[in-house]
Amino acid sequence: AFYATPAQGIHFDLPGRTQKCLGEEVEKGDLIIATYKSQEGRILTVTVTDHVGQQIYQKTVKGGKYTVTASANGAQRTCFFNTEAMPTVVDFDIKRGLEAKDYGNIADKNSLKPLELELLRLEDIIKYIQTEFQRMEANEQEQTNINNSTNSMVFWFSIFSMFCIVGINAAQIYFLVQYFRDKRFKDM
């Protein structure tokens, strides 16, 4: 059973000695921060793998936190294995991109005033939106190219099919005319 609450992330049941994996699409350079714990204090083995299956993180604990930066675009999987026989409920909260950025820490390091911090946060949001629009435009262009290519192939295949059908019909007519002509001469 999966359920989500806005403030607490994902909670799911994990029967004893079983594994459950969750995937997240990430972009290269994304900062991912995740926290996890067993509500009953059971020991979990947590494994994080990248899009090619390479292990990024693994720990066997009751709860913890990991921080990784995505090395490439693709799916990142987080797997939880309940090492004990008793079932447990796992709390899992994952943040990536702007959600993961700790503006409080940045404000402390740079001695920023609240207004300056808000401007910095808004600047990051604008950069993120701009990057997303560029990515969507690139995807749109790629889809348009695929669509145009497919349309062209379908057009030429239909022209080829029409010529094949016309050729087969012409051959049928020719052979039928020859057949009836030969049959008429034999009947005479």
Short mmCIF file of N, CA and C in Angstrom, two decimals:
data_model
loop_
_atom_site.label_atom_id
_atom_site.label_comp_id
_atom_site.label_asym_id
_atom_site.label_seq_id
_atom_site.Cartn_x
_atom_site.Cartn_y
_atom_site.Cartn_z
N ALA A 1 0.84 -1.18 0.00
CA ALA A 1 0.00 0.00 0.00
C ALA A 1 0.89 1.24 0.00
N PHE A 2 0.68 2.11 -1.00
CA PHE A 2 1.41 3.37 -1.10
C PHE A 2 0.44 4.49 -0.79
N TYR A 3 0.91 5.50 -0.10
CA TYR A 3 0.13 6.71 0.06
C TYR A 3 1.10 7.85 0.31
N ALA A 4 0.69 9.03 -0.10
CA ALA A 4 1.57 10.19 0.03
C ALA A 4 0.86 11.29 0.80
N THR A 5 1.62 11.98 1.58
CA THR A 5 1.11 13.16 2.26
C THR A 5 2.04 14.31 1.90
N PRO A 6 1.51 15.52 1.77
CA PRO A 6 2.33 16.63 1.28
C PRO A 6 3.57 16.91 2.12
N ALA A 7 3.49 16.77 3.42
CA ALA A 7 4.60 17.17 4.27
C ALA A 7 5.56 16.03 4.58
N GLN A 8 5.14 14.79 4.43
CA GLN A 8 5.95 13.69 4.91
C GLN A 8 6.48 12.75 3.83
N GLY A 9 6.24 13.00 2.57
CA GLY A 9 6.77 12.14 1.52
C GLY A 9 5.95 10.88 1.31
N ILE A 10 6.63 9.78 1.05
CA ILE A 10 5.97 8.51 0.73
C ILE A 10 6.11 7.55 1.90
N HIS A 11 5.03 6.84 2.18
CA HIS A 11 5.04 5.79 3.20
C HIS A 11 4.57 4.52 2.50
N PHE A 12 5.24 3.41 2.74
CA PHE A 12 4.78 2.16 2.14
C PHE A 12 5.10 0.99 3.06
N ASP A 13 4.26 -0.05 2.91
CA ASP A 13 4.45 -1.27 3.69
C ASP A 13 5.53 -2.11 3.02
N LEU A 14 6.39 -2.70 3.82
CA LEU A 14 7.44 -3.57 3.31
C LEU A 14 7.43 -4.85 4.12
N PRO A 15 6.86 -5.94 3.55
CA PRO A 15 6.83 -7.21 4.28
C PRO A 15 8.25 -7.70 4.60
N GLY A 16 8.34 -8.64 5.53
CA GLY A 16 9.62 -9.17 5.94
C GLY A 16 10.37 -9.85 4.80
N ARG A 17 11.67 -9.62 4.77
CA ARG A 17 12.59 -10.23 3.79
C ARG A 17 12.15 -10.00 2.34
N THR A 18 11.65 -8.82 2.06
CA THR A 18 11.27 -8.46 0.69
C THR A 18 11.92 -7.13 0.32
N GLN A 19 11.88 -6.86 -0.99
CA GLN A 19 12.48 -5.63 -1.51
C GLN A 19 11.43 -4.87 -2.30
N LYS A 20 11.48 -3.55 -2.21
CA LYS A 20 10.61 -2.69 -3.00
C LYS A 20 11.48 -1.57 -3.55
N CYS A 21 11.29 -1.27 -4.84
CA CYS A 21 12.10 -0.24 -5.49
C CYS A 21 11.22 0.89 -6.00
N LEU A 22 11.76 2.09 -5.92
CA LEU A 22 11.09 3.28 -6.43
C LEU A 22 12.03 3.97 -7.41
N GLY A 23 11.47 4.51 -8.49
CA GLY A 23 12.30 5.17 -9.49
C GLY A 23 11.98 6.65 -9.59
N GLU A 24 12.98 7.40 -9.98
CA GLU A 24 12.83 8.85 -10.14
C GLU A 24 13.64 9.26 -11.36
N GLU A 25 12.99 9.99 -12.30
CA GLU A 25 13.70 10.51 -13.46
C GLU A 25 14.50 11.72 -13.03
N VAL A 26 15.79 11.73 -13.33
CA VAL A 26 16.66 12.83 -12.95
C VAL A 26 17.41 13.36 -14.17
N GLU A 27 17.79 14.60 -14.08
CA GLU A 27 18.59 15.24 -15.12
C GLU A 27 20.04 15.30 -14.64
N LYS A 28 20.95 15.31 -15.58
CA LYS A 28 22.37 15.39 -15.24
C LYS A 28 22.63 16.64 -14.39
N GLY A 29 23.34 16.47 -13.29
CA GLY A 29 23.67 17.58 -12.41
C GLY A 29 22.64 17.84 -11.32
N ASP A 30 21.50 17.15 -11.35
CA ASP A 30 20.49 17.34 -10.30
C ASP A 30 21.04 16.89 -8.95
N LEU A 31 20.78 17.70 -7.94
CA LEU A 31 21.10 17.33 -6.57
C LEU A 31 19.90 16.57 -6.02
N ILE A 32 20.14 15.38 -5.47
CA ILE A 32 19.07 14.56 -4.90
C ILE A 32 19.37 14.34 -3.42
N ILE A 33 18.42 14.71 -2.59
CA ILE A 33 18.55 14.49 -1.15
C ILE A 33 17.35 13.66 -0.72
N ALA A 34 17.61 12.55 -0.07
CA ALA A 34 16.53 11.68 0.37
C ALA A 34 16.75 11.27 1.82
N THR A 35 15.64 11.18 2.56
CA THR A 35 15.67 10.66 3.92
C THR A 35 14.75 9.46 3.99
N TYR A 36 15.11 8.49 4.81
CA TYR A 36 14.32 7.26 4.92
C TYR A 36 14.46 6.72 6.32
N LYS A 37 13.43 5.97 6.74
CA LYS A 37 13.52 5.28 8.03
C LYS A 37 12.41 4.24 8.12
N SER A 38 12.64 3.26 8.94
CA SER A 38 11.65 2.25 9.27
C SER A 38 10.90 2.75 10.50
N GLN A 39 9.57 2.84 10.39
CA GLN A 39 8.79 3.35 11.52
C GLN A 39 8.92 2.46 12.75
N GLU A 40 9.07 1.16 12.53
CA GLU A 40 9.18 0.22 13.65
C GLU A 40 10.63 0.00 14.09
N GLY A 41 11.57 0.67 13.47
CA GLY A 41 12.98 0.51 13.84
C GLY A 41 13.61 -0.75 13.27
N ARG A 42 13.03 -1.32 12.22
CA ARG A 42 13.60 -2.50 11.57
C ARG A 42 14.83 -2.08 10.74
N ILE A 43 15.72 -3.04 10.54
CA ILE A 43 16.93 -2.76 9.77
C ILE A 43 16.62 -2.92 8.28
N LEU A 44 16.96 -1.90 7.51
CA LEU A 44 16.74 -1.88 6.06
C LEU A 44 18.08 -1.81 5.34
N THR A 45 18.14 -2.45 4.19
CA THR A 45 19.27 -2.24 3.30
C THR A 45 18.77 -1.34 2.18
N VAL A 46 19.37 -0.18 2.05
CA VAL A 46 18.96 0.81 1.05
C VAL A 46 20.03 0.86 -0.01
N THR A 47 19.61 0.68 -1.27
CA THR A 47 20.53 0.70 -2.40
C THR A 47 20.02 1.69 -3.43
N VAL A 48 20.89 2.57 -3.89
CA VAL A 48 20.55 3.54 -4.93
C VAL A 48 21.40 3.22 -6.14
N THR A 49 20.74 3.08 -7.31
CA THR A 49 21.45 2.79 -8.56
C THR A 49 21.09 3.84 -9.60
N ASP A 50 22.02 4.07 -10.52
CA ASP A 50 21.76 5.03 -11.59
C ASP A 50 21.08 4.35 -12.77
N HIS A 51 20.94 5.08 -13.89
CA HIS A 51 20.19 4.59 -15.05
C HIS A 51 20.82 3.36 -15.71
N VAL A 52 22.09 3.10 -15.48
CA VAL A 52 22.73 1.92 -16.07
C VAL A 52 22.88 0.79 -15.06
N GLY A 53 22.36 0.99 -13.84
CA GLY A 53 22.41 -0.05 -12.82
C GLY A 53 23.64 0.01 -11.93
N GLN A 54 24.45 1.03 -12.08
CA GLN A 54 25.65 1.17 -11.25
C GLN A 54 25.24 1.66 -9.86
N GLN A 55 25.75 1.00 -8.85
CA GLN A 55 25.40 1.34 -7.47
C GLN A 55 26.05 2.65 -7.06
N ILE A 56 25.22 3.57 -6.55
CA ILE A 56 25.70 4.88 -6.11
C ILE A 56 25.83 4.91 -4.59
N TYR A 57 24.90 4.23 -3.93
CA TYR A 57 24.83 4.30 -2.46
C TYR A 57 24.26 2.99 -1.94
N GLN A 58 24.81 2.52 -0.83
CA GLN A 58 24.23 1.35 -0.15
C GLN A 58 24.56 1.42 1.33
N LYS A 59 23.55 1.19 2.15
CA LYS A 59 23.73 1.16 3.60
C LYS A 59 22.69 0.23 4.21
N THR A 60 23.05 -0.40 5.31
CA THR A 60 22.12 -1.24 6.07
C THR A 60 21.96 -0.58 7.44
N VAL A 61 20.82 0.10 7.62
CA VAL A 61 20.54 0.87 8.83
C VAL A 61 19.03 0.92 9.09
N LYS A 62 18.66 1.49 10.23
CA LYS A 62 17.24 1.67 10.55
C LYS A 62 16.68 2.90 9.86
N GLY A 63 17.50 3.86 9.56
CA GLY A 63 17.09 5.09 8.90
C GLY A 63 18.31 5.90 8.55
N GLY A 64 18.12 6.87 7.68
CA GLY A 64 19.25 7.70 7.31
C GLY A 64 18.91 8.69 6.23
N LYS A 65 19.97 9.24 5.64
CA LYS A 65 19.84 10.26 4.63
C LYS A 65 20.96 10.06 3.62
N TYR A 66 20.65 10.28 2.35
CA TYR A 66 21.72 10.26 1.36
C TYR A 66 21.58 11.46 0.44
N THR A 67 22.72 11.90 -0.07
CA THR A 67 22.78 13.01 -1.01
C THR A 67 23.65 12.58 -2.17
N VAL A 68 23.11 12.69 -3.37
CA VAL A 68 23.88 12.35 -4.57
C VAL A 68 23.62 13.40 -5.63
N THR A 69 24.54 13.52 -6.55
CA THR A 69 24.38 14.37 -7.72
C THR A 69 24.32 13.47 -8.94
N ALA A 70 23.28 13.63 -9.75
CA ALA A 70 23.09 12.77 -10.92
C ALA A 70 24.21 12.99 -11.92
N SER A 71 24.81 11.90 -12.37
CA SER A 71 25.93 11.99 -13.32
C SER A 71 25.44 12.00 -14.76
N ALA A 72 24.18 11.59 -14.99
CA ALA A 72 23.62 11.57 -16.34
C ALA A 72 22.10 11.60 -16.25
N ASN A 73 21.47 11.90 -17.38
CA ASN A 73 20.01 11.86 -17.45
C ASN A 73 19.54 10.41 -17.37
N GLY A 74 18.40 10.19 -16.74
CA GLY A 74 17.85 8.84 -16.70
C GLY A 74 17.18 8.54 -15.37
N ALA A 75 16.76 7.30 -15.23
CA ALA A 75 16.04 6.88 -14.02
C ALA A 75 17.03 6.50 -12.93
N GLN A 76 16.75 6.97 -11.75
CA GLN A 76 17.53 6.57 -10.58
C GLN A 76 16.62 5.75 -9.70
N ARG A 77 17.07 4.55 -9.31
CA ARG A 77 16.25 3.65 -8.49
C ARG A 77 16.76 3.59 -7.07
N THR A 78 15.80 3.65 -6.15
CA THR A 78 16.11 3.47 -4.73
C THR A 78 15.37 2.22 -4.28
N CYS A 79 16.11 1.23 -3.82
CA CYS A 79 15.52 -0.04 -3.39
C CYS A 79 15.68 -0.21 -1.89
N PHE A 80 14.60 -0.66 -1.26
CA PHE A 80 14.59 -0.92 0.18
C PHE A 80 14.40 -2.41 0.38
N PHE A 81 15.29 -3.03 1.15
CA PHE A 81 15.18 -4.45 1.47
C PHE A 81 15.03 -4.58 2.98
N ASN A 82 13.92 -5.21 3.41
CA ASN A 82 13.69 -5.45 4.83
C ASN A 82 14.48 -6.70 5.21
N THR A 83 15.53 -6.53 6.00
CA THR A 83 16.40 -7.66 6.34
C THR A 83 15.80 -8.55 7.43
N GLU A 84 14.75 -8.06 8.08
CA GLU A 84 14.13 -8.83 9.16
C GLU A 84 12.88 -9.55 8.66
N ALA A 85 12.40 -10.53 9.44
CA ALA A 85 11.23 -11.31 9.06
C ALA A 85 9.92 -10.55 9.28
N MET A 86 9.93 -9.58 10.17
CA MET A 86 8.73 -8.83 10.51
C MET A 86 8.50 -7.69 9.50
N PRO A 87 7.24 -7.41 9.14
CA PRO A 87 6.96 -6.31 8.21
C PRO A 87 7.23 -4.96 8.85
N THR A 88 7.37 -3.94 8.02
CA THR A 88 7.60 -2.59 8.52
C THR A 88 6.96 -1.59 7.57
N VAL A 89 6.83 -0.37 8.04
CA VAL A 89 6.39 0.74 7.20
C VAL A 89 7.59 1.65 7.02
N VAL A 90 7.87 1.97 5.77
CA VAL A 90 9.04 2.79 5.45
C VAL A 90 8.57 4.20 5.11
N ASP A 91 9.20 5.18 5.74
CA ASP A 91 9.00 6.59 5.40
C ASP A 91 10.12 6.99 4.46
N PHE A 92 9.77 7.58 3.32
CA PHE A 92 10.77 7.95 2.32
C PHE A 92 10.42 9.32 1.77
N ASP A 93 11.35 10.25 1.86
CA ASP A 93 11.14 11.60 1.35
C ASP A 93 12.32 11.93 0.44
N ILE A 94 12.00 12.27 -0.81
CA ILE A 94 13.07 12.57 -1.77
C ILE A 94 12.85 13.97 -2.33
N LYS A 95 13.93 14.71 -2.41
CA LYS A 95 13.90 16.06 -2.98
C LYS A 95 14.99 16.14 -4.02
N ARG A 96 14.68 16.82 -5.12
CA ARG A 96 15.69 16.98 -6.16
C ARG A 96 15.60 18.36 -6.77
N GLY A 97 16.67 18.79 -7.38
CA GLY A 97 16.69 20.09 -8.03
C GLY A 97 16.55 21.22 -7.03
N LEU A 98 15.62 22.14 -7.30
CA LEU A 98 15.44 23.30 -6.43
C LEU A 98 14.94 22.93 -5.04
N GLU A 99 14.13 21.86 -4.96
CA GLU A 99 13.63 21.43 -3.65
C GLU A 99 14.77 21.08 -2.70
N ALA A 100 15.84 20.52 -3.26
CA ALA A 100 16.94 20.02 -2.44
C ALA A 100 17.90 21.12 -2.01
N LYS A 101 17.82 22.27 -2.64
CA LYS A 101 18.76 23.34 -2.32
C LYS A 101 18.43 23.94 -0.96
N ASP A 102 19.43 24.06 -0.11
CA ASP A 102 19.26 24.57 1.25
C ASP A 102 19.55 26.07 1.27
N TYR A 103 18.51 26.87 1.10
CA TYR A 103 18.68 28.31 1.06
C TYR A 103 19.05 28.89 2.42
N GLY A 104 18.61 28.24 3.49
CA GLY A 104 18.97 28.71 4.83
C GLY A 104 20.47 28.67 5.04
N ASN A 105 21.11 27.59 4.59
CA ASN A 105 22.56 27.44 4.70
C ASN A 105 23.26 28.48 3.83
N ILE A 106 22.73 28.73 2.64
CA ILE A 106 23.33 29.72 1.73
C ILE A 106 23.26 31.10 2.36
N ALA A 107 22.12 31.42 2.98
CA ALA A 107 21.95 32.73 3.62
C ALA A 107 22.95 32.91 4.76
N ASP A 108 23.17 31.85 5.54
CA ASP A 108 24.11 31.93 6.65
C ASP A 108 25.54 32.13 6.16
N LYS A 109 25.94 31.39 5.11
CA LYS A 109 27.31 31.48 4.60
C LYS A 109 27.60 32.85 3.99
N ASN A 110 26.62 33.40 3.26
CA ASN A 110 26.85 34.65 2.53
C ASN A 110 26.29 35.87 3.26
N SER A 111 25.80 35.70 4.45
CA SER A 111 25.22 36.80 5.24
C SER A 111 24.18 37.57 4.43
N LEU A 112 23.24 36.83 3.85
CA LEU A 112 22.22 37.46 3.02
C LEU A 112 21.02 37.90 3.86
N LYS A 113 20.46 39.02 3.47
CA LYS A 113 19.24 39.49 4.10
C LYS A 113 18.07 38.70 3.52
N PRO A 114 16.94 38.68 4.21
CA PRO A 114 15.79 37.90 3.70
C PRO A 114 15.38 38.27 2.27
N LEU A 115 15.41 39.56 1.94
CA LEU A 115 15.03 39.97 0.59
C LEU A 115 16.04 39.47 -0.43
N GLU A 116 17.33 39.53 -0.10
CA GLU A 116 18.36 39.03 -1.00
C GLU A 116 18.23 37.52 -1.20
N LEU A 117 17.92 36.83 -0.12
CA LEU A 117 17.73 35.38 -0.21
C LEU A 117 16.54 35.04 -1.10
N GLU A 118 15.45 35.80 -0.94
CA GLU A 118 14.26 35.56 -1.78
C GLU A 118 14.57 35.84 -3.24
N LEU A 119 15.34 36.89 -3.51
CA LEU A 119 15.74 37.18 -4.90
C LEU A 119 16.61 36.06 -5.47
N LEU A 120 17.50 35.52 -4.66
CA LEU A 120 18.33 34.40 -5.10
C LEU A 120 17.47 33.18 -5.40
N ARG A 121 16.51 32.91 -4.55
CA ARG A 121 15.59 31.77 -4.76
C ARG A 121 14.78 31.98 -6.04
N LEU A 122 14.27 33.20 -6.25
CA LEU A 122 13.51 33.49 -7.46
C LEU A 122 14.38 33.38 -8.71
N GLU A 123 15.64 33.81 -8.61
CA GLU A 123 16.57 33.68 -9.74
C GLU A 123 16.77 32.21 -10.10
N ASP A 124 16.92 31.36 -9.08
CA ASP A 124 17.07 29.92 -9.32
C ASP A 124 15.81 29.34 -9.97
N ILE A 125 14.66 29.78 -9.51
CA ILE A 125 13.39 29.30 -10.09
C ILE A 125 13.30 29.71 -11.55
N ILE A 126 13.66 30.94 -11.85
CA ILE A 126 13.61 31.41 -13.24
C ILE A 126 14.58 30.62 -14.11
N LYS A 127 15.79 30.36 -13.61
CA LYS A 127 16.76 29.56 -14.37
C LYS A 127 16.22 28.15 -14.62
N TYR A 128 15.59 27.59 -13.59
CA TYR A 128 15.02 26.24 -13.73
C TYR A 128 13.91 26.24 -14.78
N ILE A 129 13.03 27.23 -14.74
CA ILE A 129 11.94 27.31 -15.72
C ILE A 129 12.50 27.49 -17.12
N GLN A 130 13.51 28.34 -17.25
CA GLN A 130 14.14 28.57 -18.55
C GLN A 130 14.76 27.27 -19.08
N THR A 131 15.45 26.54 -18.23
CA THR A 131 16.05 25.26 -18.62
C THR A 131 14.97 24.26 -19.04
N GLU A 132 13.87 24.23 -18.30
CA GLU A 132 12.77 23.32 -18.64
C GLU A 132 12.17 23.67 -19.99
N PHE A 133 11.98 24.98 -20.26
CA PHE A 133 11.46 25.40 -21.56
C PHE A 133 12.40 25.01 -22.69
N GLN A 134 13.71 25.17 -22.47
CA GLN A 134 14.67 24.78 -23.50
C GLN A 134 14.62 23.27 -23.74
N ARG A 135 14.49 22.50 -22.66
CA ARG A 135 14.39 21.06 -22.79
C ARG A 135 13.12 20.67 -23.53
N MET A 136 12.01 21.34 -23.20
CA MET A 136 10.74 21.04 -23.88
C MET A 136 10.80 21.43 -25.35
N GLU A 137 11.44 22.55 -25.67
CA GLU A 137 11.60 22.94 -27.07
C GLU A 137 12.43 21.92 -27.84
N ALA A 138 13.51 21.44 -27.21
CA ALA A 138 14.34 20.42 -27.86
C ALA A 138 13.54 19.14 -28.07
N ASN A 139 12.74 18.74 -27.07
CA ASN A 139 11.88 17.56 -27.22
C ASN A 139 10.86 17.77 -28.32
N GLU A 140 10.27 18.97 -28.38
CA GLU A 140 9.28 19.27 -29.42
C GLU A 140 9.92 19.17 -30.81
N GLN A 141 11.12 19.72 -30.95
CA GLN A 141 11.82 19.66 -32.24
C GLN A 141 12.12 18.22 -32.62
N GLU A 142 12.57 17.43 -31.65
CA GLU A 142 12.86 16.02 -31.92
C GLU A 142 11.59 15.28 -32.34
N GLN A 143 10.48 15.53 -31.65
CA GLN A 143 9.22 14.87 -32.00
C GLN A 143 8.72 15.32 -33.37
N THR A 144 8.92 16.60 -33.69
CA THR A 144 8.53 17.10 -35.01
C THR A 144 9.35 16.41 -36.10
N ASN A 145 10.65 16.26 -35.88
CA ASN A 145 11.51 15.59 -36.86
C ASN A 145 11.09 14.13 -37.04
N ILE A 146 10.79 13.45 -35.95
CA ILE A 146 10.34 12.05 -36.04
C ILE A 146 9.01 11.98 -36.78
N ASN A 147 8.10 12.90 -36.48
CA ASN A 147 6.79 12.92 -37.13
C ASN A 147 6.93 13.16 -38.64
N ASN A 148 7.77 14.13 -39.02
CA ASN A 148 7.98 14.41 -40.44
C ASN A 148 8.61 13.23 -41.15
N SER A 149 9.57 12.60 -40.51
CA SER A 149 10.23 11.43 -41.10
C SER A 149 9.24 10.29 -41.29
N THR A 150 8.41 10.05 -40.28
CA THR A 150 7.40 8.99 -40.37
C THR A 150 6.40 9.29 -41.46
N ASN A 151 5.94 10.54 -41.54
CA ASN A 151 4.98 10.92 -42.58
C ASN A 151 5.58 10.69 -43.98
N SER A 152 6.84 11.05 -44.15
CA SER A 152 7.50 10.86 -45.44
C SER A 152 7.59 9.37 -45.80
N MET A 153 7.97 8.55 -44.81
CA MET A 153 8.08 7.11 -45.08
C MET A 153 6.71 6.50 -45.43
N VAL A 154 5.67 6.93 -44.71
CA VAL A 154 4.32 6.42 -44.99
C VAL A 154 3.87 6.85 -46.38
N PHE A 155 4.16 8.10 -46.76
CA PHE A 155 3.79 8.59 -48.09
C PHE A 155 4.44 7.76 -49.18
N TRP A 156 5.77 7.53 -49.08
CA TRP A 156 6.46 6.77 -50.12
C TRP A 156 6.05 5.30 -50.11
N PHE A 157 5.76 4.75 -48.94
CA PHE A 157 5.29 3.38 -48.88
C PHE A 157 3.91 3.26 -49.54
N SER A 158 3.04 4.24 -49.35
CA SER A 158 1.71 4.18 -49.99
C SER A 158 1.83 4.32 -51.50
N ILE A 159 2.75 5.16 -51.99
CA ILE A 159 2.98 5.28 -53.44
C ILE A 159 3.48 3.94 -53.99
N PHE A 160 4.44 3.33 -53.31
CA PHE A 160 4.96 2.02 -53.72
C PHE A 160 3.84 0.98 -53.72
N SER A 161 2.99 0.99 -52.67
CA SER A 161 1.89 0.03 -52.59
C SER A 161 0.92 0.22 -53.75
N MET A 162 0.61 1.49 -54.09
CA MET A 162 -0.31 1.73 -55.22
C MET A 162 0.28 1.20 -56.52
N PHE A 163 1.59 1.44 -56.75
CA PHE A 163 2.21 0.92 -57.97
C PHE A 163 2.18 -0.60 -57.99
N CYS A 164 2.40 -1.23 -56.84
CA CYS A 164 2.33 -2.70 -56.78
C CYS A 164 0.93 -3.19 -57.11
N ILE A 165 -0.08 -2.55 -56.56
CA ILE A 165 -1.48 -2.97 -56.81
C ILE A 165 -1.84 -2.75 -58.27
N VAL A 166 -1.47 -1.60 -58.84
CA VAL A 166 -1.75 -1.34 -60.25
C VAL A 166 -1.01 -2.35 -61.12
N GLY A 167 0.24 -2.66 -60.79
CA GLY A 167 1.01 -3.64 -61.56
C GLY A 167 0.39 -5.03 -61.49
N ILE A 168 -0.02 -5.43 -60.31
CA ILE A 168 -0.65 -6.76 -60.15
C ILE A 168 -1.96 -6.82 -60.92
N ASN A 169 -2.77 -5.74 -60.85
CA ASN A 169 -4.04 -5.71 -61.60
C ASN A 169 -3.79 -5.74 -63.10
N ALA A 170 -2.79 -5.02 -63.58
CA ALA A 170 -2.46 -5.03 -65.02
C ALA A 170 -2.03 -6.43 -65.44
N ALA A 171 -1.24 -7.11 -64.61
CA ALA A 171 -0.81 -8.47 -64.93
C ALA A 171 -2.01 -9.42 -64.94
N GLN A 172 -2.94 -9.27 -63.99
CA GLN A 172 -4.14 -10.11 -63.96
C GLN A 172 -4.98 -9.91 -65.22
N ILE A 173 -5.17 -8.64 -65.60
CA ILE A 173 -5.96 -8.35 -66.82
C ILE A 173 -5.28 -8.94 -68.04
N TYR A 174 -3.96 -8.77 -68.15
CA TYR A 174 -3.22 -9.30 -69.30
C TYR A 174 -3.37 -10.83 -69.39
N PHE A 175 -3.17 -11.52 -68.25
CA PHE A 175 -3.27 -12.98 -68.28
C PHE A 175 -4.70 -13.45 -68.52
N LEU A 176 -5.69 -12.75 -68.00
CA LEU A 176 -7.09 -13.13 -68.26
C LEU A 176 -7.44 -12.93 -69.73
N VAL A 177 -7.00 -11.81 -70.32
CA VAL A 177 -7.25 -11.57 -71.75
C VAL A 177 -6.58 -12.67 -72.58
N GLN A 178 -5.35 -13.01 -72.25
CA GLN A 178 -4.64 -14.08 -72.97
C GLN A 178 -5.36 -15.41 -72.81
N TYR A 179 -5.84 -15.69 -71.59
CA TYR A 179 -6.52 -16.96 -71.32
C TYR A 179 -7.78 -17.08 -72.17
N PHE A 180 -8.61 -16.02 -72.17
CA PHE A 180 -9.87 -16.09 -72.93
C PHE A 180 -9.61 -16.05 -74.43
N ARG A 181 -8.58 -15.36 -74.88
CA ARG A 181 -8.24 -15.34 -76.29
C ARG A 181 -7.81 -16.74 -76.74
N ASP A 182 -6.94 -17.40 -75.91
CA ASP A 182 -6.49 -18.76 -76.25
C ASP A 182 -7.66 -19.73 -76.20
N LYS A 183 -8.55 -19.57 -75.23
CA LYS A 183 -9.69 -20.47 -75.10
C LYS A 183 -10.64 -20.31 -76.31
N ARG A 184 -10.84 -19.08 -76.80
CA ARG A 184 -11.71 -18.83 -77.93
C ARG A 184 -11.13 -19.48 -79.21
N PHE A 185 -9.81 -19.39 -79.37
CA PHE A 185 -9.21 -20.00 -80.55
C PHE A 185 -9.28 -21.53 -80.49
N LYS A 186 -9.20 -22.09 -79.30
CA LYS A 186 -9.27 -23.54 -79.18
C LYS A 186 -10.68 -24.06 -79.42
N ASP A 187 -11.68 -23.24 -79.05
CA ASP A 187 -13.08 -23.66 -79.25
C ASP A 187 -13.48 -23.58 -80.71
N MET A 188 -12.80 -22.90 -81.55
CA MET A 188 -13.18 -22.78 -82.94
C MET A 188 -12.80 -23.95 -83.76
#
